[in-house]
mmCIF file of C-alpha atoms and ligand atoms in Angstrom:
data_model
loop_
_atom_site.group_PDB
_atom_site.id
_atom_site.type_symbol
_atom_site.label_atom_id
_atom_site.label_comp_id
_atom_site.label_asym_id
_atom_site.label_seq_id
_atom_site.Cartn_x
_atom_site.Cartn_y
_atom_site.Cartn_z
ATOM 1 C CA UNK A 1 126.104 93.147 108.213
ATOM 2 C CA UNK A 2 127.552 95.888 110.336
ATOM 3 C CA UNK A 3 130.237 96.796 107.655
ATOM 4 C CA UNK A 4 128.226 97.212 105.122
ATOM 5 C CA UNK A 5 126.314 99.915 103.353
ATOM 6 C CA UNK A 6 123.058 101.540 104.712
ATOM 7 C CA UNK A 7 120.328 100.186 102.491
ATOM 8 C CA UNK A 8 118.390 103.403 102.260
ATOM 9 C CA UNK A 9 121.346 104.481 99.682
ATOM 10 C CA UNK A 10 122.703 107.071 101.937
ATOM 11 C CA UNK A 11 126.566 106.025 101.320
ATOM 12 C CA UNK A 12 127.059 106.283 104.809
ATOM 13 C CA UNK A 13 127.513 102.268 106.577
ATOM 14 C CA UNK A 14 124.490 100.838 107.959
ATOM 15 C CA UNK A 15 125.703 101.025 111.906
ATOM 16 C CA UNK A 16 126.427 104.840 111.205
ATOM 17 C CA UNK A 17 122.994 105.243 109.703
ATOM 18 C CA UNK A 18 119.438 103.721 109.782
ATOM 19 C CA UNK A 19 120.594 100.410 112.525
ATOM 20 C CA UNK A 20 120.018 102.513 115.349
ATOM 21 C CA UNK A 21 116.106 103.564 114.327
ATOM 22 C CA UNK A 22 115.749 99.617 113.619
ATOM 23 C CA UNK A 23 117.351 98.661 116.903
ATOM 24 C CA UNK A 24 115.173 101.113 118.703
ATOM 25 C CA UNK A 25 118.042 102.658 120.008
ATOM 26 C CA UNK A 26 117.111 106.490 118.488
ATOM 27 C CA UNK A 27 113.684 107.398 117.087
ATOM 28 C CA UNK A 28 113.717 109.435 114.496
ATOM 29 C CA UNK A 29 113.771 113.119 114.695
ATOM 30 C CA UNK A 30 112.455 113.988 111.372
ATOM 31 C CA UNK A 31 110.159 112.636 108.700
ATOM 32 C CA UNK A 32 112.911 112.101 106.045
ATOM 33 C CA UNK A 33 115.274 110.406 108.479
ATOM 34 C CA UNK A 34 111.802 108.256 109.414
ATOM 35 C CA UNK A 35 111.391 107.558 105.394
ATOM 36 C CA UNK A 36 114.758 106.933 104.408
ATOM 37 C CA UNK A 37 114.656 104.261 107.553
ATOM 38 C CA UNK A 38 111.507 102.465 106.562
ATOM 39 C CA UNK A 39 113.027 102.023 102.516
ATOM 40 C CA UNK A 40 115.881 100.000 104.142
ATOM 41 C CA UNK A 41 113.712 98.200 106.423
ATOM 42 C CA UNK A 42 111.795 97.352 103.775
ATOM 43 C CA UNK A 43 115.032 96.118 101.936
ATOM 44 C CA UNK A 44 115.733 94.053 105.103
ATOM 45 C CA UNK A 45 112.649 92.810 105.920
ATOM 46 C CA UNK A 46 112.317 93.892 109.164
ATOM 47 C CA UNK A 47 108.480 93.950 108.775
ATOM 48 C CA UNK A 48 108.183 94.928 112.597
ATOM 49 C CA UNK A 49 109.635 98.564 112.052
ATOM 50 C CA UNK A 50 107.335 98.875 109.592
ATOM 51 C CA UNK A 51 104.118 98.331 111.665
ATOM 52 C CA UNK A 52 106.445 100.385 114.313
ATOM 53 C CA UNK A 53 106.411 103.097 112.465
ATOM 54 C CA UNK A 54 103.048 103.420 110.465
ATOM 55 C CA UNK A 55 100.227 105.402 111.777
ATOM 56 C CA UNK A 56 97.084 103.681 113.409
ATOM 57 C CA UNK A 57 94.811 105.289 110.657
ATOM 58 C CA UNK A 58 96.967 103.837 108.155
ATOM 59 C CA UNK A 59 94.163 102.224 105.764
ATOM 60 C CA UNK A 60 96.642 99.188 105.733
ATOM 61 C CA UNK A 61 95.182 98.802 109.666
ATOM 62 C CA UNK A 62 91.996 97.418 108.221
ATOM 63 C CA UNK A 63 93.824 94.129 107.929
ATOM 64 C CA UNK A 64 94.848 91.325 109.797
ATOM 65 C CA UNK A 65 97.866 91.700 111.212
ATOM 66 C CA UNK A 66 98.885 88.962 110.225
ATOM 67 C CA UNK A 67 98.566 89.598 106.487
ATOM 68 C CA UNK A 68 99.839 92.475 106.472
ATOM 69 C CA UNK A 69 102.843 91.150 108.114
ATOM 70 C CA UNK A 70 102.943 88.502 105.130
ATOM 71 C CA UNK A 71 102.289 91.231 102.662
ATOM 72 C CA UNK A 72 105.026 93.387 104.054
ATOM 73 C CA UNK A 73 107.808 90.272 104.027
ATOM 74 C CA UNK A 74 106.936 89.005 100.630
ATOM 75 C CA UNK A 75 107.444 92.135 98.965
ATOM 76 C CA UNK A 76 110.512 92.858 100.998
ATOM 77 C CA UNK A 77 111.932 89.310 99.335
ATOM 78 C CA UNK A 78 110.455 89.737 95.932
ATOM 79 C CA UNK A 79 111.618 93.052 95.284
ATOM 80 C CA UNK A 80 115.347 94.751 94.664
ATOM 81 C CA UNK A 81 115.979 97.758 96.263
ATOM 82 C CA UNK A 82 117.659 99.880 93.616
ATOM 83 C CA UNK A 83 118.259 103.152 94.809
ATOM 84 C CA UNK A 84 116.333 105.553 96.974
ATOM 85 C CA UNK A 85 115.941 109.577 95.994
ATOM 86 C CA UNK A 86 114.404 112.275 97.794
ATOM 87 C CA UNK A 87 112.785 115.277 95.910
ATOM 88 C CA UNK A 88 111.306 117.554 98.247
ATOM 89 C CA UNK A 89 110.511 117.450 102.102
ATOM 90 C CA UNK A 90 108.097 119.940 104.356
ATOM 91 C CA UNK A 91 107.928 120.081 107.772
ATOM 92 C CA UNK A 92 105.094 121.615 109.836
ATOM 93 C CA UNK A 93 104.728 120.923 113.628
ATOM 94 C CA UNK A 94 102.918 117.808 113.557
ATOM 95 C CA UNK A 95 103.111 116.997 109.967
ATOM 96 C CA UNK A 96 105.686 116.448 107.271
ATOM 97 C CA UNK A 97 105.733 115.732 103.526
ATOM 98 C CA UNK A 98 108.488 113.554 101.913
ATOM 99 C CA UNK A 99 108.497 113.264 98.187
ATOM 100 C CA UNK A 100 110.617 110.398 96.981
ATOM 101 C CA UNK A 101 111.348 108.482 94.204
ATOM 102 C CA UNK A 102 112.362 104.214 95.158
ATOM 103 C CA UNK A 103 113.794 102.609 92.429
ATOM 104 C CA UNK A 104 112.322 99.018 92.611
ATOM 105 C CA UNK A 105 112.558 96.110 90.214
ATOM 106 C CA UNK A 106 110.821 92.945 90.781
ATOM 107 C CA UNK A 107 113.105 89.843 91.226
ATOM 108 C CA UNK A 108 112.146 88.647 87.421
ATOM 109 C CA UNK A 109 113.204 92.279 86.455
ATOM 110 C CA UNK A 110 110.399 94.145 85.776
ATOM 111 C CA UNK A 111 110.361 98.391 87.039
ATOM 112 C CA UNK A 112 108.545 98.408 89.751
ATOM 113 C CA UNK A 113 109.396 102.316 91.119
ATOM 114 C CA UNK A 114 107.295 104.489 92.031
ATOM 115 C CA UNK A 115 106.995 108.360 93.105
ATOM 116 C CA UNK A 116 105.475 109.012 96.545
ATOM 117 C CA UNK A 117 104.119 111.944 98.193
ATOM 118 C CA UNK A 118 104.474 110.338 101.753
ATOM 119 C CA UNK A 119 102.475 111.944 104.775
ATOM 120 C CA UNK A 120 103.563 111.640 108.059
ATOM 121 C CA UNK A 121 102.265 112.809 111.728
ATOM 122 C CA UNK A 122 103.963 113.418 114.918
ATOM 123 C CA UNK A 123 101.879 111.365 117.512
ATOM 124 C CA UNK A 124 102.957 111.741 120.885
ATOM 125 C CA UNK A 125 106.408 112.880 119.880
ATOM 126 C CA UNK A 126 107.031 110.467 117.453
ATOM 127 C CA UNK A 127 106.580 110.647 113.701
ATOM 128 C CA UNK A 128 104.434 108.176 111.843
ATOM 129 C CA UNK A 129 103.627 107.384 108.210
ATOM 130 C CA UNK A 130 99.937 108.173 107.791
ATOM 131 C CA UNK A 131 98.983 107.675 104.091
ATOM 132 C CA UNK A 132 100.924 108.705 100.809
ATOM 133 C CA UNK A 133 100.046 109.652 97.300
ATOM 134 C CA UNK A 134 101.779 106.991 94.385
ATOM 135 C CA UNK A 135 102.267 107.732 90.858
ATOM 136 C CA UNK A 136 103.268 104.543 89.493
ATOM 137 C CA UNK A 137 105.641 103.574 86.253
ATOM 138 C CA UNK A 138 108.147 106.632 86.498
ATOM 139 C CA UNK A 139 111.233 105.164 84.352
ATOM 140 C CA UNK A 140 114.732 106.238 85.501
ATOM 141 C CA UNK A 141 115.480 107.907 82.514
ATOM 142 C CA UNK A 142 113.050 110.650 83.573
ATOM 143 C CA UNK A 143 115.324 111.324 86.420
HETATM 144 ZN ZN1 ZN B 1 120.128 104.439 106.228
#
């Protein structure tokens, strides 16, 4: 595992890159370092980061936690993590916008990626993903 390369597509090895936000060793200091650590948590399934990391207002919060932890881990094992790019970020004081495209594909190969205009707050120091903005069915040859 700790050879290998970071899945949030960085090219850089996964101990050198996202491990130590997963291990809870560093938080975050920025938004996009926050996104590009949640895409390869979701390609690890390590659905715990995830709830870590997502703001409390989060409309996913109106369900059991339990089913969202379900949710979370079946599309982390149903879904191939293709590549990751980001197109824009802003940074205010307390909030930050990451636009990104994930290239997804559904293990019985169907495009599954999507464009995202993530929003994320700083609570208490730390940043969170509050809600986003999806435009679904972009095809990689638009990019
Ligand atoms: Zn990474």
């Amino acid at each position: 595992m700790n050879e290998k390369l970071c899945p949030c597509k960085s090219n850089s090895l996964y101990k050198d890159c996202c491990e130590k936000y997963h291990s809870g060793e560093k938080n975050a200091k920025n938004a996009k370092i926050l996104m590009r650590s949640r895409f390869s948590a979701y390609a690890l399934g390590l659905v715990d980061y995830i709830i870590k990391t997502t703001h409390p207002q989060n409309p996913l919060f109106k369900k059991d936690i339990k089913d969202i932890k379900n949710e979370i881990l079946s599309f982390s094992k149903n879904t191939i993590f293709k590549d990751l790019e980001i197109l824009d970020f802003e940074e205010e004081e307390n909030h930050a916008f990451v636009t990104f495209v994930a290239f997804l594909e559904s293990i019985d190969n169907e495009n599954i990626s999507f464009m995202e205009i993530s929003h994320f707050e700083k609570v208490n120091g730390l940043w969170l993903y509050k809600d986003g903005q999806f435009f679904e069915g972009i095809k990689e040859d638009i990019f």
